[in-house]
Structures are given as structure tokens and as C-alpha cells.
Tab-separated table of C-alpha atoms in Angstrom:
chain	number	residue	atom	x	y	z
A	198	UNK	CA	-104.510	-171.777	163.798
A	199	UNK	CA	-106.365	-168.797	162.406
A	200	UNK	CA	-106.320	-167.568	159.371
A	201	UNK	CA	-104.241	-164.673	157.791
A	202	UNK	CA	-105.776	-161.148	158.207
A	203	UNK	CA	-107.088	-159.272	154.565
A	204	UNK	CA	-103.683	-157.254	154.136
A	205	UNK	CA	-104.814	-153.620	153.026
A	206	UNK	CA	-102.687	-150.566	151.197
A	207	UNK	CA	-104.092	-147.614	150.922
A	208	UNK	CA	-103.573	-144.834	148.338
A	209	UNK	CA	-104.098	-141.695	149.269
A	210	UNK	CA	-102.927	-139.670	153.137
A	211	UNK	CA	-106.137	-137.160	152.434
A	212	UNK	CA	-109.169	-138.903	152.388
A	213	UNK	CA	-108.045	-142.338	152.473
A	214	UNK	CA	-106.408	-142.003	155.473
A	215	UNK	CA	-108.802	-139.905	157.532
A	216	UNK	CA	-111.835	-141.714	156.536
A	217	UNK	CA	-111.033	-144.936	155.351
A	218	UNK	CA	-108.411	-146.074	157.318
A	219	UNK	CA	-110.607	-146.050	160.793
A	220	UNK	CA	-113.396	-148.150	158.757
A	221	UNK	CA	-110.631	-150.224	157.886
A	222	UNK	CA	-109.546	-150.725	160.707
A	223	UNK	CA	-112.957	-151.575	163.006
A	224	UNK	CA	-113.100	-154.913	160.909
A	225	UNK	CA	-111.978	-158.006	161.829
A	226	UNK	CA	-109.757	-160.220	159.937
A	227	UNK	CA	-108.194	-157.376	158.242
A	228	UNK	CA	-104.705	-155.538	158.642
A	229	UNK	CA	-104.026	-151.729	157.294
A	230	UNK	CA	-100.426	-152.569	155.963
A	231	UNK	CA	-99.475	-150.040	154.079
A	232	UNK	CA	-99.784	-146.323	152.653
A	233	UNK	CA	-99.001	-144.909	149.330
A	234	UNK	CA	-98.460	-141.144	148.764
A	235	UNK	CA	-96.668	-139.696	145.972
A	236	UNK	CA	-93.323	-138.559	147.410
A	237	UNK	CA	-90.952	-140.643	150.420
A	238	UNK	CA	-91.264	-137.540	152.779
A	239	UNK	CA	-94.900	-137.645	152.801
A	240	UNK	CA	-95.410	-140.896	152.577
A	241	UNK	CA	-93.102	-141.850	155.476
A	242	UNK	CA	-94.964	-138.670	157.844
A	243	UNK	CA	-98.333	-140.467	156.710
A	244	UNK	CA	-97.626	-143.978	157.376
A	245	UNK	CA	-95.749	-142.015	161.192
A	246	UNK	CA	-98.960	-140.095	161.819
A	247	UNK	CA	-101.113	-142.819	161.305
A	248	UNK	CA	-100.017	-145.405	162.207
A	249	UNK	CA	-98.646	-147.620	159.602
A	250	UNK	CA	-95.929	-150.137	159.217
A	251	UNK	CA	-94.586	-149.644	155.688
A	252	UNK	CA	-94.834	-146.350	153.637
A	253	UNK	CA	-94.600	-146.087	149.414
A	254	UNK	CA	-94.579	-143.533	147.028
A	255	UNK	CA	-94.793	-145.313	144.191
A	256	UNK	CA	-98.561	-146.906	143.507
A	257	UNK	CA	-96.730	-149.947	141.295
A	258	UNK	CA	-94.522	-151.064	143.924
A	259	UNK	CA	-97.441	-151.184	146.289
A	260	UNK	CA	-99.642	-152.847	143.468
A	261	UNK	CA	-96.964	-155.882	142.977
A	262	UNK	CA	-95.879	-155.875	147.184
A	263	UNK	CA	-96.572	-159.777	147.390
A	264	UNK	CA	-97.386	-158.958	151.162
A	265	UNK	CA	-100.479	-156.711	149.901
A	266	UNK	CA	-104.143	-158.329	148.866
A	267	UNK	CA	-106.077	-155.562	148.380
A	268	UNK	CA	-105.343	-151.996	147.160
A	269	UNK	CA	-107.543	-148.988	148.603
A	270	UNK	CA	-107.889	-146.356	145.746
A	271	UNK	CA	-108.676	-143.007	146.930
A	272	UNK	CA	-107.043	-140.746	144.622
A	273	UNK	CA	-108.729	-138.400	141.899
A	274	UNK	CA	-110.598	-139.673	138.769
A	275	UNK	CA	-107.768	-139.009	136.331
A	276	UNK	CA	-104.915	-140.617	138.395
A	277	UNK	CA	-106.502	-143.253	139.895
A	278	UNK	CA	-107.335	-144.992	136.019
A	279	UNK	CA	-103.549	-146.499	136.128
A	280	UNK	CA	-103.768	-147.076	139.786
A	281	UNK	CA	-106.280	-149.709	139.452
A	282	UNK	CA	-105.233	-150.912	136.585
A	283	UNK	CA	-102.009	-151.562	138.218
A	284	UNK	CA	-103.655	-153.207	141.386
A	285	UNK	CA	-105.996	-155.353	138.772
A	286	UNK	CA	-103.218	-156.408	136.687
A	287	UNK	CA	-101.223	-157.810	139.833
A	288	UNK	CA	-103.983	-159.781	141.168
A	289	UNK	CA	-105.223	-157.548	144.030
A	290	UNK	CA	-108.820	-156.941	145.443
A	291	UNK	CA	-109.378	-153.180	144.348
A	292	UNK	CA	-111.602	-150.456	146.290
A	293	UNK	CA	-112.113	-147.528	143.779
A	294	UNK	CA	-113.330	-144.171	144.595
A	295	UNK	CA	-116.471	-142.005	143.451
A	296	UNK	CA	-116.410	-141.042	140.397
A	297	UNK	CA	-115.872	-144.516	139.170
A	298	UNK	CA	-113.559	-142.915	136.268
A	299	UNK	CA	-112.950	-139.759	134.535
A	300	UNK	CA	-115.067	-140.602	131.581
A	301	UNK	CA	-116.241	-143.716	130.239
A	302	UNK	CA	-113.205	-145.087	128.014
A	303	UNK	CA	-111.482	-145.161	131.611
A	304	UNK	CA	-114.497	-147.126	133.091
A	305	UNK	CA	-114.775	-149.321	130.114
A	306	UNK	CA	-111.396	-150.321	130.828
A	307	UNK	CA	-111.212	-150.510	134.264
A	308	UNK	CA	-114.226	-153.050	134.094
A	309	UNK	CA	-112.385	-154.620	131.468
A	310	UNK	CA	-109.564	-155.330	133.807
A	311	UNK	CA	-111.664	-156.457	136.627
A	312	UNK	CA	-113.218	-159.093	135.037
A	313	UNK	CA	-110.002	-160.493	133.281
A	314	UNK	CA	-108.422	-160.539	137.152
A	315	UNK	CA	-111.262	-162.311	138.853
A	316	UNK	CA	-110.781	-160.691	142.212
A	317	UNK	CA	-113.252	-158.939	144.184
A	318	UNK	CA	-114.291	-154.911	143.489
A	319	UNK	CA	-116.221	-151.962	145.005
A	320	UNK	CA	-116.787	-148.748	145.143
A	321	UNK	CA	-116.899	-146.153	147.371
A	322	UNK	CA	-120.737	-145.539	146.843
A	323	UNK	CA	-121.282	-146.256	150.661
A	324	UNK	CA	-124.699	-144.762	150.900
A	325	UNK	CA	-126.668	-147.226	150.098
A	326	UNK	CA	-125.164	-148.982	153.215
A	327	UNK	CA	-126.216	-145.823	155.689
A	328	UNK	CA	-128.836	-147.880	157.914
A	329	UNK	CA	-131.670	-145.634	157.211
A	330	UNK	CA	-131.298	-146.583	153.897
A	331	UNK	CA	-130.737	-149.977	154.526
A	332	UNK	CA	-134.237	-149.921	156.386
A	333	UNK	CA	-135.918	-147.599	153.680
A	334	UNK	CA	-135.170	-150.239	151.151
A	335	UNK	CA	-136.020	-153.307	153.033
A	336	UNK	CA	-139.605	-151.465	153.792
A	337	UNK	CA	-139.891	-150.910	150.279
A	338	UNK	CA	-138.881	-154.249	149.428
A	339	UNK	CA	-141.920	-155.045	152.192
A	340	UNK	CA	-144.058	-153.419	150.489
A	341	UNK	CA	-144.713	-150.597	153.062
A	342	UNK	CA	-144.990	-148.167	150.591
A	343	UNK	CA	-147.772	-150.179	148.075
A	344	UNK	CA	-146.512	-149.865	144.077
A	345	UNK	CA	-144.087	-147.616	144.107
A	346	UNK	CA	-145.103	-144.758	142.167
A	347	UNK	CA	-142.120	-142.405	141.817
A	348	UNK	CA	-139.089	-141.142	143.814
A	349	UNK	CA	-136.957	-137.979	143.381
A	350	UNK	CA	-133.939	-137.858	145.399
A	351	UNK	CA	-131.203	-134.606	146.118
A	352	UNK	CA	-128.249	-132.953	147.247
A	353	UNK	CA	-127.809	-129.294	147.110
A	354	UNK	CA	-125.534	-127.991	149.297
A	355	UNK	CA	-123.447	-124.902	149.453
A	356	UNK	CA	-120.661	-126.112	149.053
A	357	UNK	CA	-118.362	-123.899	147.526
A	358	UNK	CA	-119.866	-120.622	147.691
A	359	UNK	CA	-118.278	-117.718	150.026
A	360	UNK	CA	-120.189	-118.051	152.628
A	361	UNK	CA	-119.499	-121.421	153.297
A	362	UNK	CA	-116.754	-123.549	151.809
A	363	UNK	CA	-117.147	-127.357	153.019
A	364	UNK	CA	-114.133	-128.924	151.257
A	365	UNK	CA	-110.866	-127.078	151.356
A	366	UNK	CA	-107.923	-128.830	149.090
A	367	UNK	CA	-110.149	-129.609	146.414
A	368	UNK	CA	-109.753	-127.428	143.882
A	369	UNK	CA	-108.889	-130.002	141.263
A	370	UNK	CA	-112.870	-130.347	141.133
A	371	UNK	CA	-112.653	-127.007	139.116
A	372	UNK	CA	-111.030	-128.453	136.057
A	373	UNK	CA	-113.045	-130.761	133.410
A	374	UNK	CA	-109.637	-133.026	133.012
A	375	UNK	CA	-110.327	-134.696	136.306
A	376	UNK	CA	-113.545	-136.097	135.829
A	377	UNK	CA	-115.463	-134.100	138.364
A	378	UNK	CA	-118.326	-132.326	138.495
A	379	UNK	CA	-121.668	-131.782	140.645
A	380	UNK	CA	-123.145	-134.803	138.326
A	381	UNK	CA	-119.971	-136.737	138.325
A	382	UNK	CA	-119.027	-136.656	142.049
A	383	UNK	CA	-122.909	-136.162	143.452
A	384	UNK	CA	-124.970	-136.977	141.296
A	385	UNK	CA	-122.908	-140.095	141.023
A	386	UNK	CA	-123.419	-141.183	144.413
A	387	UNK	CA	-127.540	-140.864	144.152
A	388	UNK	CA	-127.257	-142.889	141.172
A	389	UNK	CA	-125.774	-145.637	142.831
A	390	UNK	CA	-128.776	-145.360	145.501
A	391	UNK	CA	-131.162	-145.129	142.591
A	392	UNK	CA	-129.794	-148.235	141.061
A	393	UNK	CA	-129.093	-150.031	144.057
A	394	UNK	CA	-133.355	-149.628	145.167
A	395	UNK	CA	-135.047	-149.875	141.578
A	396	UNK	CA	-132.408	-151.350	138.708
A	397	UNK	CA	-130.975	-150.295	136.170
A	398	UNK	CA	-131.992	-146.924	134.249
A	399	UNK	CA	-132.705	-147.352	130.629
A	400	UNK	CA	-133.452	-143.690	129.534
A	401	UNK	CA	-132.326	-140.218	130.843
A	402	UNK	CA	-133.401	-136.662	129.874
A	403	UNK	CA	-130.957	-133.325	131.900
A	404	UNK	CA	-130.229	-130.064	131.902
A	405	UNK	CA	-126.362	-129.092	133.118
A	406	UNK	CA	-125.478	-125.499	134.448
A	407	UNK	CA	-122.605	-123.779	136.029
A	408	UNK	CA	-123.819	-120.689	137.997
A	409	UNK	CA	-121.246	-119.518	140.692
A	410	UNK	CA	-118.046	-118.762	138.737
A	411	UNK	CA	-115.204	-118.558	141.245
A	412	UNK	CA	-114.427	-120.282	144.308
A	413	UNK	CA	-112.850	-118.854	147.149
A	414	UNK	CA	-110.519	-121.849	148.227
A	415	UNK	CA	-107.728	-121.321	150.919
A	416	UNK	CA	-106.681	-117.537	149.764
A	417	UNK	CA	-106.972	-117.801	146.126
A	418	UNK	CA	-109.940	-117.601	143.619
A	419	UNK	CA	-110.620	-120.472	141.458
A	420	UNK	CA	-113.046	-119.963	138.477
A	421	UNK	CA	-114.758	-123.493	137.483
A	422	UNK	CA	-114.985	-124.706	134.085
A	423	UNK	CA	-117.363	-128.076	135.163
A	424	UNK	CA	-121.067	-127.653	135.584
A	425	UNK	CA	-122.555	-126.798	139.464
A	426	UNK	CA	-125.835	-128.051	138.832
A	427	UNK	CA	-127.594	-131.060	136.997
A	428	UNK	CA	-131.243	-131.809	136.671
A	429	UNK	CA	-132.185	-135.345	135.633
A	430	UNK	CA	-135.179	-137.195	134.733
A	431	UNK	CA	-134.372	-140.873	134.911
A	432	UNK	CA	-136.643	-143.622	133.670
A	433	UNK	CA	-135.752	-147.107	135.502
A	434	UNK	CA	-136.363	-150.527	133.260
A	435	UNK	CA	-139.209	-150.917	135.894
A	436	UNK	CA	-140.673	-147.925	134.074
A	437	UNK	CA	-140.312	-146.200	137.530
A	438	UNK	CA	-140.318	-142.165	136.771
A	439	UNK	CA	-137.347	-140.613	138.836
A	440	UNK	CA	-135.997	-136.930	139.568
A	441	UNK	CA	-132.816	-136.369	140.515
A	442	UNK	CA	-130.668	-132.755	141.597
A	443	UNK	CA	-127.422	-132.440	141.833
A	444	UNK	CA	-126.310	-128.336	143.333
A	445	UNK	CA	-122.757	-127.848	145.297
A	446	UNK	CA	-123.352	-124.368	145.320
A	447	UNK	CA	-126.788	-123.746	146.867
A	448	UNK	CA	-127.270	-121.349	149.319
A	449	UNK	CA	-129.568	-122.540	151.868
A	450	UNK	CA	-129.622	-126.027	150.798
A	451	UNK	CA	-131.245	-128.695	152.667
A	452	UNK	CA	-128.581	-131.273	151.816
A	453	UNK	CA	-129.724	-134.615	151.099
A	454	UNK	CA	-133.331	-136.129	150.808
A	455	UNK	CA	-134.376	-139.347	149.288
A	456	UNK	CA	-138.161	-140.008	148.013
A	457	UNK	CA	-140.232	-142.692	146.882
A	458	UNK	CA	-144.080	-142.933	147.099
A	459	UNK	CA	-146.686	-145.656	146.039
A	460	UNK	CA	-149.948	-146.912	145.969
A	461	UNK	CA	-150.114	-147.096	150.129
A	462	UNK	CA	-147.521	-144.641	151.633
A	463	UNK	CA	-144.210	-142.458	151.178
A	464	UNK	CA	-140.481	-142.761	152.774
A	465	UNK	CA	-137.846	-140.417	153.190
A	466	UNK	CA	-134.211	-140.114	153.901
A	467	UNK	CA	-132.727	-136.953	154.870
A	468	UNK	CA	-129.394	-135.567	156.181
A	469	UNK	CA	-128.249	-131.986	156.483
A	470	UNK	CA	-125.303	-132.378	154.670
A	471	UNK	CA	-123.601	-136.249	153.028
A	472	UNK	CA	-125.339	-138.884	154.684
A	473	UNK	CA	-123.807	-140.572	157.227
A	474	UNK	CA	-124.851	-143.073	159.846
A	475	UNK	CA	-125.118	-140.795	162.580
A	476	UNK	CA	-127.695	-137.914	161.329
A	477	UNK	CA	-129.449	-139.223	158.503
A	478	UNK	CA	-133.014	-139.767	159.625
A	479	UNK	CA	-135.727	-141.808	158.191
A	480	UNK	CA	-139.618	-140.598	157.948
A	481	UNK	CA	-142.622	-141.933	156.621
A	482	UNK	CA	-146.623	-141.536	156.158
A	483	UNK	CA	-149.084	-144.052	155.305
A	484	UNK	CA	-152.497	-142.206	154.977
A	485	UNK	CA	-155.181	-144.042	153.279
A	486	UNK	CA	-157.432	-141.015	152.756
A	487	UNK	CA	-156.184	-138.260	150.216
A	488	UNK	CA	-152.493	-138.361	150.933
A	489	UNK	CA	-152.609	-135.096	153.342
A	490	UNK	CA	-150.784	-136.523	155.865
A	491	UNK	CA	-147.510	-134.930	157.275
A	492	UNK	CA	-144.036	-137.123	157.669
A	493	UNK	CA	-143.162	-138.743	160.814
A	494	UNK	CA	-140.218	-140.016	162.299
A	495	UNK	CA	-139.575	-143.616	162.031
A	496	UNK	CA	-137.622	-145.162	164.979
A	497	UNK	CA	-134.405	-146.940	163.196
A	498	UNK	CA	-133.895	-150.727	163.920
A	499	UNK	CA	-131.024	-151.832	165.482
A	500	UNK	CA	-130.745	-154.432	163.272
A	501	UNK	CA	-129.834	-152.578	160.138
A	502	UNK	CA	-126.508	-150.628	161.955
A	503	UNK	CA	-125.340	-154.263	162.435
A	504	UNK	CA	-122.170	-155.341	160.479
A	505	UNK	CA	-120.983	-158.820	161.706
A	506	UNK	CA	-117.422	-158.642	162.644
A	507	UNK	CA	-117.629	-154.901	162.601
A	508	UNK	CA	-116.734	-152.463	165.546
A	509	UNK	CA	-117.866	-149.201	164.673
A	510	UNK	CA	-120.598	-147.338	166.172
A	511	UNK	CA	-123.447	-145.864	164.171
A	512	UNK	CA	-124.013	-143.055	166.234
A	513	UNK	CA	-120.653	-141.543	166.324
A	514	UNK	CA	-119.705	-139.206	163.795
A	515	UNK	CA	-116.600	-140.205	161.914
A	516	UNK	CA	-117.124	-139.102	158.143
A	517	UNK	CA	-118.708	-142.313	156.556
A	518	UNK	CA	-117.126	-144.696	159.519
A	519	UNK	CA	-120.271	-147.535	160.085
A	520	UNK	CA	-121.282	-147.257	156.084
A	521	UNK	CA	-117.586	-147.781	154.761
A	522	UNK	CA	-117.028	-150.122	157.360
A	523	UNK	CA	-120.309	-151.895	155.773
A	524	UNK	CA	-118.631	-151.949	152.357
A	525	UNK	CA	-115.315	-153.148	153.101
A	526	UNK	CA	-116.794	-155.744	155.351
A	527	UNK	CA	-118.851	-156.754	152.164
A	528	UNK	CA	-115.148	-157.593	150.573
A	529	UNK	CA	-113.275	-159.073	153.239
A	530	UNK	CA	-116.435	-161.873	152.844
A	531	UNK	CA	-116.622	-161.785	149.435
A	532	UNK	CA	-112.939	-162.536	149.158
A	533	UNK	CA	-112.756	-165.240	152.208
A	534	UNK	CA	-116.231	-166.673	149.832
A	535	UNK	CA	-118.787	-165.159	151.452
A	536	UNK	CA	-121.577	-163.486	149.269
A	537	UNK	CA	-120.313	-160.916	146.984
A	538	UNK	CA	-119.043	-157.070	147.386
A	539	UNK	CA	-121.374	-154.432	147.606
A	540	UNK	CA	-121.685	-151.661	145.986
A	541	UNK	CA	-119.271	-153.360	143.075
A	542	UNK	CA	-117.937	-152.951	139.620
A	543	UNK	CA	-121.330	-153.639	137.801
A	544	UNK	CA	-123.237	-151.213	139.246
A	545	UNK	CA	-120.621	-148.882	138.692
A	546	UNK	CA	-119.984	-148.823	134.970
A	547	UNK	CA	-123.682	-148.564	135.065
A	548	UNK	CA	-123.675	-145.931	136.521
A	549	UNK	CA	-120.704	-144.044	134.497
A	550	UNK	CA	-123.144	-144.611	131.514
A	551	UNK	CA	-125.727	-143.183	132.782
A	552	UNK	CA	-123.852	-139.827	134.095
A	553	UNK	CA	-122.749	-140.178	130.237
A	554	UNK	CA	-125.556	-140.139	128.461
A	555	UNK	CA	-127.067	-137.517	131.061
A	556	UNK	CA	-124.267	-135.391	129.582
A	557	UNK	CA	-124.778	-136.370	125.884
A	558	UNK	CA	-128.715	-135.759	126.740
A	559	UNK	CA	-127.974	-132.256	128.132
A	560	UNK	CA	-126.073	-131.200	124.861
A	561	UNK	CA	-128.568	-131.989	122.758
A	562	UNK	CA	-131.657	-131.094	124.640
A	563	UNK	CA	-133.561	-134.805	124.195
A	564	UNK	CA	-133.876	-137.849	125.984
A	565	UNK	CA	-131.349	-140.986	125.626
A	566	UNK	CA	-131.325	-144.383	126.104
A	567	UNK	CA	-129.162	-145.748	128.147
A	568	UNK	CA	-127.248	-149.039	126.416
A	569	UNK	CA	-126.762	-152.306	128.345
């Protein structure tokens, strides 16, 4: 007889829904049960449009259904504190979003709750588990590159300017009370790459700055109060020297690239815009003269777009399909026993400290260590 499928709920009809419901769903041994919105109408038309058998609007009776095991979190910083708090405190598996919290009481706690619940966590830091970066940092780990010598790594993207507004709905990024800004929601996500390739950070040093001062977001003009750029020198335990930029409202920007160098070559990632399976490209050079040697492709392995028990494609575009799928696979075997969820919890309030001390750090114009 086989075993019970990994009964999902997901919170969330926006992004939940449209990108990680299909990821979701391409696994096997797991079930999309259930959606959660915040009113009946909407939930029942999400859980109709999409395909699912049972619709809530109320994240509590979702977090106690006994028929539920894990609880997809893909709400904003500021609400999503008492949703997984909810799911932890019932006993459920918990995915949580990026930013990991609003600030870092609500990550303290969270963590808190985690560990008290023993069940599995992770976070929706999925690119670390794009195959080019899966390759990058198994090269590294080879020791393609020599002693790694440094690495800066970026997104700047226009992302909100006039000319080209990428992410319609999202206003609530605007306002300091939800937890976002280009350091929180970005920067966040290199940070988990950063800490993911070389450890922890122990010290931080960063300049924040807002520059454009109103968005124009579906017919009405919202002026920002949260920071559009952040500039961050990181210091890993390693000692490895790191640079990281954070823009959402660069004109021109070359979206993401990823850098590290060493004694015997250099790797980078790049994408155009977030990296996703499907466009983010790997290059490399490994000259032993002076180090004038241009980047060159490097053909991508097959190997490292393979998820066991996994049906998506890594060449098709969905937003994040083969990367989440790589996560969520990560806790359907880490819950049936299996080695243990990746990107998870850990990392994760590590990272909120760091973002919070890169704050601190910017106020008062000095470096910061980084506790823990």
C-alpha cells in the first residue's frame, strides 16, 4: 500500500498560487489540498480557478485542519508573523516567504517557535537551488576557482521606475511597517546565496538610500518611505571580503550577477532579471597568466537540473518553477526522513541579523559585528 501524499495549504491566491502551486504540484508524494485567502468569495474563486478541493479564509482554521501537514506561507512580512506562528504552534511543516520577518523580534520568535515544534522549515530563498548555481558552487567546492579570493554579487533592476514597472500590486513594499525594502526583499535573497556558498557573515559595513520618490503603480502615485538602494561590505567568518548591491530602481540595470574569484580562476552567474532556471547562465575563466582573460560560457550539466521525484523542466519559464520545486522537494524528504530542508530556518534568522545590523551599520556610518 503506498504511503499518504505530503498534504499542502497554501496561503496566499497572488504569488502562492501562480508560482508555488505548479512547483507544488510537479512533486511526487505530495497533494495541494487547500487555499487560504482572506475573505470566502475569494477564497472559494481561488481554490475554482485553480484547482483546489477545499477553500479558507481564515489562516487558523487552515493551521489546525487535521487533514493539512504543511502550511505554504506566502503572504507579506507583517501578516505572515501570526501565520506561522499559527502553523508552528499546530504541529505543521511551515514554508515561509522572503523576507524571513518584518524585523528581527518577529524572526526571533518565529525561530523560537520552530524549534519548540520540531517539524521541518524553509524558506523561500530558492536561488541557491537555480542549477547554475548549484554547479557554480559545486566547482567552487572543487576547487575550480583556487582560494577563493573575493566575490561581489547584485541585483539592480528597474523595477519601479516609469519606464518600466515589473511588479504591479505591490505597493505595500512602499511602507516601512511591512518589512520591505530593496535590502530586505533583495538583498535578502543574495544573502542567503552568500551564506549558503561561504558561511556565516560575522561583520558588515552599508550605506542605505532612497532615490526615486514616487512610484507609478496601476494609476496612482505612491511615494516610498523604505530605502531603494543598499551597498554592503560583508566580511564572512572565512575572512572572505564580499560586496553586495541591492537597486529596484535602476535604469538600465543588468539584473543579477554573482562573483567569486581565487587563486586559479573566476565564476559567474548572471540573469537579466530574478534568476530562474531557464535564463540564468553560468561563465567562467581560468587564465594562468595575468588574469586578462575574457568570460566564457560554461555548458550546464544535466545533472544539477535533476530533482528526484520532480517533474518540472528547467528550461521552461514558469517564475521560479524547477528551483521551488528543488526546495519543496528538499521538505517532502526531510519530513518522510530524508536529509534535511534546504534553504531552512537557520540560515534564515542569520540572515535577518545580518540585514539588521546592515541597517544599524548604515545609521551610524561604522562597521558591526554580526552576533551568533
Amino acid at each position: 500500500m503506498s504511503a499518504r501524499p505530503l498534504r499542502v495549504g497554501i496561503i496566499s491566491a497572488a504569488w502562492g498560487a501562480r508560482a508555488h502551486l505548479p512547483a507544488w504540484r510537479s512533486l511526487d508524494g505530495v497533494e495541494v489540498t487547500a487555499i487560504c485567502t482572506s475573505r470566502p468569495e475569494t477564497a472559494a474563486r481561488a481554490a475554482a480557478e485553480f484547482g483546489v478541493p477545499r477553500a479558507f479564509h481564515d489562516y487558523r482554521e487552515l493551521a489546525n485542519d487535521p487533514d493539512i501537514d504543511l502550511v505554504d506561507c506566502g503572504t507579506r512580512p507583517a501578516l505572515r508573523r501570526d501565520m506561522v506562528l499559527a502553523a508552528l504552534a499546530a504541529g505543521k511543516h511551515v514554508y515561509n516567504g522572503i523576507p524571513f520577518a518584518r524585523d528581527l523580534a518577529d524572526a526571533q520568535e518565529m525561530h523560537r517557535a520552530w524549534q519548540a515544534a520540531g517539524t521541518v522549515g524553509a524558506v523561500d530563498a530558492f536561488i541557491q537551488a537555480v542549477p547554475a548555481l548549484v554547479q557554480m558552487k559545486a566547482m567552487v567546492e572543487d576547487g575550480w576557482i583556487g582560494q577563493p579570493f573575493g566575490a561581489d554579487i547584485a541585483f539592480e533592476s528597474p523595477l519601479f521606475t516609469a519606464a518600466q514597472t515589473n511588479v504591479p500590486g505591490y505597493a505595500w513594499f512602499a511602507d516601512p511597517a511591512n518589512g520591505a525594502s530593496a535590502l530586505r526583499n533583495l538583498g535578502s535573497h543574495m544573502l542567503h546565496v552568500l551564506v549558503h556558498f561561504f558561511g556565516p557573515v560575522r561583520a558588515v559595513a552599508a550605506d542605505l538610500d532612497l532615490a526615486l520618490r514616487e512610484w507609478p503603480l496601476a494609476g496612482e502615485r505612491v511615494r516610498p518611505q523604505v530605502p531603494d538602494r543598499a551597498s554592503l561590505l560583508l566580511r564572512h567568518a572565512s575572512g572572505l571580503p564580499v560586496r553586495l548591491e541591492a537597486n529596484w530602481a535602476k535604469l538600465g540595470g543588468e539584473g543579477f550577477r554573482f562573483s567569486v574569484w581565487g587563486s586559479a580562476g573566476r565564476l559567474e552567474a548572471r540573469a537579466p532579471v530574478f534568476p530562474m532556471a531557464h535564463d540564468t547562465r553560468l561563465l567562467g575563466t581560468r587564465d594562468p597568466g595575468l588574469g586578462t582573460a575574457g568570460l566564457e560560457p560554461i555548458a550546464p550539466e544535466p545533472r544539477f537540473a535533476q530533482v528526484p521525484g520532480c517533474r518540472a523542466v528547467a528550461d521552461r519559464p514558469e517564475t521560479g518553477l524547477l528551483a521551488l520545486a528543488s526546495v519543496f522537494a528538499s521538505m517532502r524528504d526531510a519530513i518522510a526522513g530524508r536529509g534535511s530542508a534546504a534553504p531552512g530556518f537557520p540560515q534564515a534568522i542569520h540572515v535577518q541579523q545580518v540585514v539588521e545590523r546592515a541597517v544599524l551599520a548604515a545609521q551610524e556610518r561604522r562597521w558591526l559585528d554580526v552576533p551568533g
